[in-house]
Structure formats: C-alpha cells, structure tokens
PDB file of C-alpha atoms in Angstrom:
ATOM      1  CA  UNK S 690       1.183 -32.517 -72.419  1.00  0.00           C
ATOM      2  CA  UNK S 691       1.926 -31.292 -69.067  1.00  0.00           C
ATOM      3  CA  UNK S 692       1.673 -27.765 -68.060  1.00  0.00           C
ATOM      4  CA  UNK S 693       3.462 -26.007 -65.226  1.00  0.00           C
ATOM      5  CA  UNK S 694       1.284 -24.272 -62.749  1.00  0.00           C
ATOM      6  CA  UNK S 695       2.246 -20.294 -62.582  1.00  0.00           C
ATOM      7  CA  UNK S 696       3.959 -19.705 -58.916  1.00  0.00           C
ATOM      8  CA  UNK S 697       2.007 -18.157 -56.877  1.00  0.00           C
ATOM      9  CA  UNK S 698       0.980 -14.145 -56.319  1.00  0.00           C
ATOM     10  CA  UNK S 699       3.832 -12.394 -54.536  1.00  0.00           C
ATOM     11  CA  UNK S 700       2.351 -11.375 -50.715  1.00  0.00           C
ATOM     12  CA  UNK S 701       4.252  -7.785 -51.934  1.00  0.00           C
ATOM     13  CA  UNK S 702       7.181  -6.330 -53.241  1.00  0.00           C
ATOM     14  CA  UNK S 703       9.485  -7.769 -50.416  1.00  0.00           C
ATOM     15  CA  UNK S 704       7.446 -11.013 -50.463  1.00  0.00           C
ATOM     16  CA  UNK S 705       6.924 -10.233 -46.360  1.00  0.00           C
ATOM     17  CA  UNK S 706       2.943  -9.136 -46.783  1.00  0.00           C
ATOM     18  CA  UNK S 707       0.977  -6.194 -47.829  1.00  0.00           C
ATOM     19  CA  UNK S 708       1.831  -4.367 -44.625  1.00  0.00           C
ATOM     20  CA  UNK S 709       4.967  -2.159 -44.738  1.00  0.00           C
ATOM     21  CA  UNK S 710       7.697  -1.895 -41.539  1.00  0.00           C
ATOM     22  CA  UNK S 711       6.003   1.178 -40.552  1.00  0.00           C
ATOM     23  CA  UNK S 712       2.824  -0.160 -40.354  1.00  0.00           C
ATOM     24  CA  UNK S 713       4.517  -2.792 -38.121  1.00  0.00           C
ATOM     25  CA  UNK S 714       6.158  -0.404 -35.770  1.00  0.00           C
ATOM     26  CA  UNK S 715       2.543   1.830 -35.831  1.00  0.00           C
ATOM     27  CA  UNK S 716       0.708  -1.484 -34.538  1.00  0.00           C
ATOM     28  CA  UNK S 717       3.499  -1.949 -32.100  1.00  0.00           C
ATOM     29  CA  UNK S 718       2.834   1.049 -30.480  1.00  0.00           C
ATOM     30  CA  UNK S 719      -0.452   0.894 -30.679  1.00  0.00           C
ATOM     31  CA  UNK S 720       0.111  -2.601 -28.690  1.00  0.00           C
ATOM     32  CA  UNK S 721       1.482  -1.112 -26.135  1.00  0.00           C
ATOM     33  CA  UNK S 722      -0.731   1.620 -25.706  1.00  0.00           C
ATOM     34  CA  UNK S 723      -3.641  -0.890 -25.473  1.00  0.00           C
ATOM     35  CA  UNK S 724      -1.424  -3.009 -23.264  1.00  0.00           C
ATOM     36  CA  UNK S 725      -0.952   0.078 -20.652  1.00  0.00           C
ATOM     37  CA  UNK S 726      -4.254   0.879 -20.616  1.00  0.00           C
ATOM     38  CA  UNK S 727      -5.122  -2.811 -19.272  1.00  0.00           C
ATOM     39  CA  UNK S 728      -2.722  -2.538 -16.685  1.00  0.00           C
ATOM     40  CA  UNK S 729      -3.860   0.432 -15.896  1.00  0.00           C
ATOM     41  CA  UNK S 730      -7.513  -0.315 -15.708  1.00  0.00           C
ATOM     42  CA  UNK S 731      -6.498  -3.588 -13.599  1.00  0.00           C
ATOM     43  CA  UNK S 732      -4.762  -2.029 -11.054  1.00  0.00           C
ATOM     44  CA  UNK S 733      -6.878   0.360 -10.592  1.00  0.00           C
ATOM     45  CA  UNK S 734      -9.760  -2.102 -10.030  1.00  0.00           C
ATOM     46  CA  UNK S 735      -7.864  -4.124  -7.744  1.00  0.00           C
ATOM     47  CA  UNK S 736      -7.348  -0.867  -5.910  1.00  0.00           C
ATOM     48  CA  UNK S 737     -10.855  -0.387  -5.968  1.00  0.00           C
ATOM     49  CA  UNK S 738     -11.429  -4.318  -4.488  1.00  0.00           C
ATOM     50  CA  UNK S 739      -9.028  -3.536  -1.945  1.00  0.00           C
ATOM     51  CA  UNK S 740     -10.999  -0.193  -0.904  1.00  0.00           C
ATOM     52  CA  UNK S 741     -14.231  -2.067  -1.076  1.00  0.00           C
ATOM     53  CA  UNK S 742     -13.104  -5.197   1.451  1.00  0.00           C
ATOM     54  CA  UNK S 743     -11.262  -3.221   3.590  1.00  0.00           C
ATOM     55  CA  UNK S 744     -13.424   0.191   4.183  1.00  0.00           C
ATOM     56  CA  UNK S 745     -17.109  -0.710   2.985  1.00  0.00           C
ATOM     57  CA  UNK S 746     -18.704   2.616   4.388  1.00  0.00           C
ATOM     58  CA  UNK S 747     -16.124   4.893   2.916  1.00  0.00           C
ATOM     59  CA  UNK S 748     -16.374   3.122  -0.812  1.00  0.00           C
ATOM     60  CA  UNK S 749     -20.517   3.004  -0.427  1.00  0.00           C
ATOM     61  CA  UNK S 750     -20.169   7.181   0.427  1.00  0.00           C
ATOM     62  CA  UNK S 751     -17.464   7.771  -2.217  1.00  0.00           C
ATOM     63  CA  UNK S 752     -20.007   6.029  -4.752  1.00  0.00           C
ATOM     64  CA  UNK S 753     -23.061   7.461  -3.478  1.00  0.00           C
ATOM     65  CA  UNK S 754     -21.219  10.895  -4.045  1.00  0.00           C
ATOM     66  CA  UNK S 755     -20.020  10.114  -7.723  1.00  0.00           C
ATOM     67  CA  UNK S 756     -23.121   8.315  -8.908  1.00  0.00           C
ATOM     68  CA  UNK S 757     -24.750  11.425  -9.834  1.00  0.00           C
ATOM     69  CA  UNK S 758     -22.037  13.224 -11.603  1.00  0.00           C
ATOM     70  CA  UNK S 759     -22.013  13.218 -15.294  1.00  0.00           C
ATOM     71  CA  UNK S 760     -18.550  12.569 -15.288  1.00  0.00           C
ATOM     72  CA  UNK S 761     -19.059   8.903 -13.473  1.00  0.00           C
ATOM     73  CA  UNK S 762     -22.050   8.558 -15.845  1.00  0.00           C
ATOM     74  CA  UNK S 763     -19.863   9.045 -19.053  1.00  0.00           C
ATOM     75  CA  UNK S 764     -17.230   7.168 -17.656  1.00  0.00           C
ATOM     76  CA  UNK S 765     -19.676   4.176 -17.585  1.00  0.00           C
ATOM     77  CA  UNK S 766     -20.999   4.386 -21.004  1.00  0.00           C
ATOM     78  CA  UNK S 767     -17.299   4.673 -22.389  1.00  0.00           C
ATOM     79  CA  UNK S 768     -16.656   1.720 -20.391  1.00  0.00           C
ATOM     80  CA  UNK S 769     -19.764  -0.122 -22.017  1.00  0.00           C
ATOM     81  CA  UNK S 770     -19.244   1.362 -25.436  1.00  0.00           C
ATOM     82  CA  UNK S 771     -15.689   0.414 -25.611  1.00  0.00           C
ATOM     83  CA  UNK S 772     -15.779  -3.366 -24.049  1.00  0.00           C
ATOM     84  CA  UNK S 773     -13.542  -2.299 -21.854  1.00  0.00           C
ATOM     85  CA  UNK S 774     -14.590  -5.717 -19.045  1.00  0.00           C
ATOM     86  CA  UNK S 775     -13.323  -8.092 -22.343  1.00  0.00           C
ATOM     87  CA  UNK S 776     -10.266  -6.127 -22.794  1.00  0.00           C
ATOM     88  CA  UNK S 777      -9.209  -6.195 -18.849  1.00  0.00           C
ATOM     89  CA  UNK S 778     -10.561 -10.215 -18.123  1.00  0.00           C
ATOM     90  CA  UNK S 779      -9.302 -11.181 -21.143  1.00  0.00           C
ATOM     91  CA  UNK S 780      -5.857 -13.458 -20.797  1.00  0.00           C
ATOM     92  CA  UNK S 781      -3.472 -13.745 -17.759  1.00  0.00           C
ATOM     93  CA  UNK S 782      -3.942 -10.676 -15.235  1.00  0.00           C
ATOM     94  CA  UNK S 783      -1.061  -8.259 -16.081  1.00  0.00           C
ATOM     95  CA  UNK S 784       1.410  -6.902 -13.690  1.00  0.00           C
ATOM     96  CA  UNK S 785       0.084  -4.000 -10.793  1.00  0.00           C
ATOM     97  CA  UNK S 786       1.236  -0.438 -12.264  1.00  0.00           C
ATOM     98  CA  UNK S 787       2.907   1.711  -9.531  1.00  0.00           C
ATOM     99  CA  UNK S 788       1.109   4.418  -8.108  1.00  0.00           C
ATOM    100  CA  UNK S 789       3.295   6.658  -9.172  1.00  0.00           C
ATOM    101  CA  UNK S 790       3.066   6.051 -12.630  1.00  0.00           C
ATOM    102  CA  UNK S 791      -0.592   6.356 -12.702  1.00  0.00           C
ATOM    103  CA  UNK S 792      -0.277   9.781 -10.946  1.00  0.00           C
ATOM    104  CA  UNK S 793       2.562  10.575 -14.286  1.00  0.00           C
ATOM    105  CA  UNK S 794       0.363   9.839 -16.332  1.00  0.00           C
ATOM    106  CA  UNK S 795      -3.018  11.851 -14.506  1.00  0.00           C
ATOM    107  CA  UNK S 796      -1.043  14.824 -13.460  1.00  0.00           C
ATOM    108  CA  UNK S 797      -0.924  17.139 -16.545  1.00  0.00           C
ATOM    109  CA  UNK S 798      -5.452  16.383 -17.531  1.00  0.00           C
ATOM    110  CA  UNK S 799      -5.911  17.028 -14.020  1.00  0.00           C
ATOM    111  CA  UNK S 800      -3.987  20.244 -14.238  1.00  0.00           C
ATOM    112  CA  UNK S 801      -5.660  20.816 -17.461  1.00  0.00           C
ATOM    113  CA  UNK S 802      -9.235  20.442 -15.681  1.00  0.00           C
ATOM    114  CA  UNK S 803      -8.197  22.699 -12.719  1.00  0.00           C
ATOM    115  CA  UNK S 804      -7.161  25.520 -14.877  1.00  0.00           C
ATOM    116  CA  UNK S 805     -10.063  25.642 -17.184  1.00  0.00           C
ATOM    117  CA  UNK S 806     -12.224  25.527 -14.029  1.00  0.00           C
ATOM    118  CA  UNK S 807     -10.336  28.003 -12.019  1.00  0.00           C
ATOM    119  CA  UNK S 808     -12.805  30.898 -11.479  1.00  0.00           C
ATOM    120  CA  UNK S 809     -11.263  34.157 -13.226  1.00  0.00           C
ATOM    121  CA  UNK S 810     -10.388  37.225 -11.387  1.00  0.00           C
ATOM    122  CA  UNK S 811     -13.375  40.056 -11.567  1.00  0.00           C
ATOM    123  CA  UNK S 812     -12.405  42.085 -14.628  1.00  0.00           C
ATOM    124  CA  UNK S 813     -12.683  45.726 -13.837  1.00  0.00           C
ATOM    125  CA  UNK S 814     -11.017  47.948 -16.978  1.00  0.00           C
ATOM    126  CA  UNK S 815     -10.627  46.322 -20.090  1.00  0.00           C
ATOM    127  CA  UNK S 816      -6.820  46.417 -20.796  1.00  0.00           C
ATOM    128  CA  UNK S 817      -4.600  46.665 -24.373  1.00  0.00           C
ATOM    129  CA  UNK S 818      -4.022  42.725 -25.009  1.00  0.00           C
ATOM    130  CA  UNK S 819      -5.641  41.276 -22.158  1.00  0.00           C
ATOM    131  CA  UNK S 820      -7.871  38.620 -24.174  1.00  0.00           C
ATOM    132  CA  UNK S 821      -4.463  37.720 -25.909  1.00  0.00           C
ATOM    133  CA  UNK S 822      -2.880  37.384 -22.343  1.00  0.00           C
ATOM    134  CA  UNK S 823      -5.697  35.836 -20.860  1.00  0.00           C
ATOM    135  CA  UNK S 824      -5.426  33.249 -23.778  1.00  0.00           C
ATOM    136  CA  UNK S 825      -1.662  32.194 -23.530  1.00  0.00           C
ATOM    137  CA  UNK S 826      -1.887  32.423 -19.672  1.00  0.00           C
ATOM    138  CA  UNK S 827      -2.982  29.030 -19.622  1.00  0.00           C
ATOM    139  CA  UNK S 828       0.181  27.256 -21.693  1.00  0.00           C
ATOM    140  CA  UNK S 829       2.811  29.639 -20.097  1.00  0.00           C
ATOM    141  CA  UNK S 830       1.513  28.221 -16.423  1.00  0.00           C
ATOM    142  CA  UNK S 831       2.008  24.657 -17.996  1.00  0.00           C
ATOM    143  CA  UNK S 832       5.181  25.777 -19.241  1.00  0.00           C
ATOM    144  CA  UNK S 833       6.445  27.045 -16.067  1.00  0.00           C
ATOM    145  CA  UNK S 834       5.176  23.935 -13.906  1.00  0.00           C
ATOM    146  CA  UNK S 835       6.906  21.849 -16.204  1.00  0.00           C
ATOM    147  CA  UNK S 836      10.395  23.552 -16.410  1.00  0.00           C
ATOM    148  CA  UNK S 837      10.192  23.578 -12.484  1.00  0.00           C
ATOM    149  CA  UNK S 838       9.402  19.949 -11.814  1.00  0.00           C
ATOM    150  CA  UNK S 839      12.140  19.152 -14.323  1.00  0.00           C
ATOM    151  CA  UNK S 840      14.796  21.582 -12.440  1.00  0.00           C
ATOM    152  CA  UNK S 841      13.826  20.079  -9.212  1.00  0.00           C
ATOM    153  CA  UNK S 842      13.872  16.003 -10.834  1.00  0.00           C
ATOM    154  CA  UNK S 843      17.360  17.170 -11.851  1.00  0.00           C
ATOM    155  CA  UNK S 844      18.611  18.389  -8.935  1.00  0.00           C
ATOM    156  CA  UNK S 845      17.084  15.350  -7.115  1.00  0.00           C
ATOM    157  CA  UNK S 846      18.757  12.748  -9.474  1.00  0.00           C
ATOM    158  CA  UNK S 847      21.918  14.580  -9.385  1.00  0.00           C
ATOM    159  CA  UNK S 848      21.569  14.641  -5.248  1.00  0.00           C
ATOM    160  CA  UNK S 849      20.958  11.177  -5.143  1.00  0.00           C
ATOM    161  CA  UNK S 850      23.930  10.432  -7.467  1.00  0.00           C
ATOM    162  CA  UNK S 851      26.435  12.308  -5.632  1.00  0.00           C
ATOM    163  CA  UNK S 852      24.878  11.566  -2.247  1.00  0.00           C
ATOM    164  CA  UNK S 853      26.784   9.688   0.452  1.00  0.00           C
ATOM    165  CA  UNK S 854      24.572   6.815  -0.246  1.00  0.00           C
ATOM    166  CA  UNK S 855      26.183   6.074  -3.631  1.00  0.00           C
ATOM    167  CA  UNK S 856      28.892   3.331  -4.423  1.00  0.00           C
ATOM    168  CA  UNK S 857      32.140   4.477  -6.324  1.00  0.00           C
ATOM    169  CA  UNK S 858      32.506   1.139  -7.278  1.00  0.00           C
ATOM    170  CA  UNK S 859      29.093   0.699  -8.431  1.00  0.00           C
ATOM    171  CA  UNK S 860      29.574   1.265 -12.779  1.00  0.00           C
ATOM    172  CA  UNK S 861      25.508   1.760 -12.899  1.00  0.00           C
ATOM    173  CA  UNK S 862      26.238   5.322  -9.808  1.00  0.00           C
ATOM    174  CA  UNK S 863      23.388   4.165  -8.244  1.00  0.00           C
ATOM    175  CA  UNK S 864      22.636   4.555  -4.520  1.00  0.00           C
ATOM    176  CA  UNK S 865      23.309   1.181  -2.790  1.00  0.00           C
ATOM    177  CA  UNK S 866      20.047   2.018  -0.636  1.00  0.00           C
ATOM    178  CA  UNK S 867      17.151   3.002  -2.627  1.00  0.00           C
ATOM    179  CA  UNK S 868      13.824   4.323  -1.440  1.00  0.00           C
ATOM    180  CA  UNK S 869      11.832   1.051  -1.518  1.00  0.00           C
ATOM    181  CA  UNK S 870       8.677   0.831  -3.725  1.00  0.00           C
ATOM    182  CA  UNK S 871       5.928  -0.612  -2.226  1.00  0.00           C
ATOM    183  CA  UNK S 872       2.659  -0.619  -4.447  1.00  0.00           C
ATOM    184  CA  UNK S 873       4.915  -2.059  -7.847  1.00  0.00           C
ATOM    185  CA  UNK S 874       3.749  -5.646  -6.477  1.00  0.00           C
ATOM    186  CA  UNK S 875       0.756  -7.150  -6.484  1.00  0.00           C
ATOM    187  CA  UNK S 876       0.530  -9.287  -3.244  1.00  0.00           C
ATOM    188  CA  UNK S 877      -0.943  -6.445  -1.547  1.00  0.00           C
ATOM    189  CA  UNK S 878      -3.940  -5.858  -3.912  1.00  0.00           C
ATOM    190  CA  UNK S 879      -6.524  -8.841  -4.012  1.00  0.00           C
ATOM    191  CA  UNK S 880      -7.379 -10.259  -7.548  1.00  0.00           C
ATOM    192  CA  UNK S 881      -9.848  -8.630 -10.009  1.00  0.00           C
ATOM    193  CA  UNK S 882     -13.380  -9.305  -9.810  1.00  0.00           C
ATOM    194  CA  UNK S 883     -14.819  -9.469 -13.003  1.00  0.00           C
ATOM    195  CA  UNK S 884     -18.954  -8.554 -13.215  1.00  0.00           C
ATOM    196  CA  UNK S 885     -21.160  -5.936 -11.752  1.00  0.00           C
ATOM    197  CA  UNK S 886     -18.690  -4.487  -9.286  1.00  0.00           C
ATOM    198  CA  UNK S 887     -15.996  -3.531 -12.032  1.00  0.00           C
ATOM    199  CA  UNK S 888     -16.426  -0.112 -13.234  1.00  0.00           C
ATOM    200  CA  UNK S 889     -17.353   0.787  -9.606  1.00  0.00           C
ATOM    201  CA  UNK S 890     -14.018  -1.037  -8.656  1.00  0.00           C
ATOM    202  CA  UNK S 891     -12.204   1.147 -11.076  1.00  0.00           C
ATOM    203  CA  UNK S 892     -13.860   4.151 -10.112  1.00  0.00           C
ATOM    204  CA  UNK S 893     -13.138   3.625  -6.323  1.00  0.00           C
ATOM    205  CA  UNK S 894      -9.693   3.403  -7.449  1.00  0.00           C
ATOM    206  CA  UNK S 895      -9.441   5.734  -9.227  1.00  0.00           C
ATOM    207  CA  UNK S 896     -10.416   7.899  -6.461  1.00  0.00           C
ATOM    208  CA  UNK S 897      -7.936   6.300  -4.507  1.00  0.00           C
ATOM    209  CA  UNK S 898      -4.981   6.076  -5.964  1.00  0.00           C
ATOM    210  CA  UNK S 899      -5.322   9.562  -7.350  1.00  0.00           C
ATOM    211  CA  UNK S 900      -7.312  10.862  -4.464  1.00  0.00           C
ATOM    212  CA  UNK S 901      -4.128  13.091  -3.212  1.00  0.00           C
ATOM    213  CA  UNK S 902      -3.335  14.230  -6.529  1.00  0.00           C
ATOM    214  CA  UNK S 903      -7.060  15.960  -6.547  1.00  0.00           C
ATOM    215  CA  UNK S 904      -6.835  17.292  -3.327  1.00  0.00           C
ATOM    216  CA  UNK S 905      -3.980  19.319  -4.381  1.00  0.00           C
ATOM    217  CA  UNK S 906      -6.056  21.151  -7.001  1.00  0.00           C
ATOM    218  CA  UNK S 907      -9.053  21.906  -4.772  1.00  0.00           C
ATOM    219  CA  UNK S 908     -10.309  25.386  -4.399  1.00  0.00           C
ATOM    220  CA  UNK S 909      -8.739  27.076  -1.327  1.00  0.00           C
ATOM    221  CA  UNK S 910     -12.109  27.690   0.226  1.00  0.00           C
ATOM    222  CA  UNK S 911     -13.999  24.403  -0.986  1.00  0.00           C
ATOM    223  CA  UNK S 912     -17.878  25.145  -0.963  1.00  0.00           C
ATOM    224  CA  UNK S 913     -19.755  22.831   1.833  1.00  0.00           C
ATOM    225  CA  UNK S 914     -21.663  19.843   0.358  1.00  0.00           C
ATOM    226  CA  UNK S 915     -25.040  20.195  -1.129  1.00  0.00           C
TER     227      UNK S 915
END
C-alpha cells in the first residue's frame, strides 16, 4: 500500500514567510539607516586620515584637547560596545557623504546642546508664568530657526529658478550653471585605515568637517583655556 506524504507546512498565510510586508518595509528602513550611518562614519574617518597626513601637529593638539573629555571617552566605548570598526571595514568602502549633509544632519543636536548649555539670564523677581515660559522657550526658538531657514531655502530655490542662469528650454528649470560640489567625491579623501587610528580618525573628523558648525554656537566671550 502506498501512502502519500502530507505537503508540506505553509511558510504563512500568503505562503511568502512568517514576516508580513510591513515588517519588510520596517527592515528596509532600518537598512538604510544602518547603511547611512556607515557612510557616515567612513567619511568622516577618511576626513580624519586626511587631517592626520596633511596637518600632524594640529590633529595631535585637537586630540590631546578631546582625550580628556567625557564626551570623547563615551564616544569610544559606544564605538567598542557597538562594533562599530566591523560595521565600517566590513564589504566594499561606500560612497564619501557631502559635507553638507553631515552638517543637515548635526545641525539641530548641536543646537539642542547649545541651548541646554546656554547660561540663563540672572533671575531677579519671580514673574506670573515664567517657569512655564522658561520651559517652552526652548521649542519656540527651534520653531522659529526652523520656519526661517525654510523661508530663506525658499526664497533661495525660487531665486535660483527664476535667475538669469536658468534655461527656458530646460523641462527639469534648473540652472544650466550650478554651484559645483566639491567634497561629494572621494578622490580627495585617502582610503580608510582600519585599526588603532580609527575612532581617533573619526573623531578628527568629526571635528573637522563640523568644526564651523561649532564655532557658530560658541559663547560670545569664550573662557581662555585651562
């Protein structure tokens, strides 16, 4: 007698897997999260190469400076903790992210940090609502700095698209003669170095690439160095 094997367990109720298409769009995001961050990271070691081979005394000062600072400290157990070296060494190098991206993307924490360590004006009558004001004065700055920078990106774009410089017969109504972007290419930057030098590498980049961005936020009268 011959007996017919039963078929085998459906994967799930589409017969695609156990995972669902918004688990598949979650991961996908999540991808690309992981994958900016590795750019990210990689460019700004390569920055931090670059600073190293080309200005030795300023990187060993800039170093010596941040060595101490708990923020460098925690920066380098993160980097331990997470793996961080196998994530960045780990395939084909990825393409150099543009400076001004990475600025994007460090402008509003560094705003953030300058706020919350702005030192508060001497307090001399307590006023009706003032803890209330105090605590909203904080979001309605953010507020304000972003409505302005997107008022002024507007007016730019629209400047740009009815500028002299732009092509009637150009469907896309961009300018024929763009501002050219120089740090979205790697030949500039020398190649990661992978081992002891590569947190410091990032760090040195770090304070390169975003050097101007902090300098912006500094205190108006800067205490001398210890």
């Amino acid at each position: 007698m011959t007996t017919t094997p039963p078929p085998p367990p459906s994967a799930g109720p589409t017969g695609t897997g156990p995972l669902t298409p918004t688990d598949h769009r979650a991961f996908a995001f999540l991808g690309q999260v992981n994958s900016s961050l590795r750019q990210c990271l990689c460019t700004l070691a390569r920055h931090g190469v670059a600073l190293r081979r080309d200005a030795p005394e300023r990187a060993r000062l800039l170093l010596d400076t941040v060595r101490p600072w708990p923020l460098y400290k925690g920066g380098q157990f993160l980097f331990d903790l997470m793996e961080w070296e196998d994530l960045m060494v780990d395939g084909d190098p990825p393409p150099v992210m543009s400076t001004e991206r990475i600025v994007a993307a460090c402008t509003l924490p560094v705003r953030l940090a300058a706020a919350a360590t702005e030192e508060a004006p001497a307090v001399t009558k307590l006023v009706p609502g003032q803890r209330t004001t105090a605590a909203l004065g904080l979001p309605l700055s953010l507020l304000i700095t972003t409505a302005r920078s997107t008022l002024l990106s507007a007016a730019q774009d629209l400047t740009d698209l009815l500028g002299p410089g732009a092509d009637p017969d150009d469907d896309a109504g961009y300018a024929t003669d763009p501002e050219p972007v120089t740090d979205d290419t790697g030949a500039e930057l020398p190649p990661l170095e992978a081992g002891f030098y590569l947190y410091e590498d990032i760090a040195l980049g770090a304070l390169s690439v975003l050097g101007p961005l902090l300098a912006d936020h500094a205190p108006t009268d800067p205490a001398p160095p210890a």
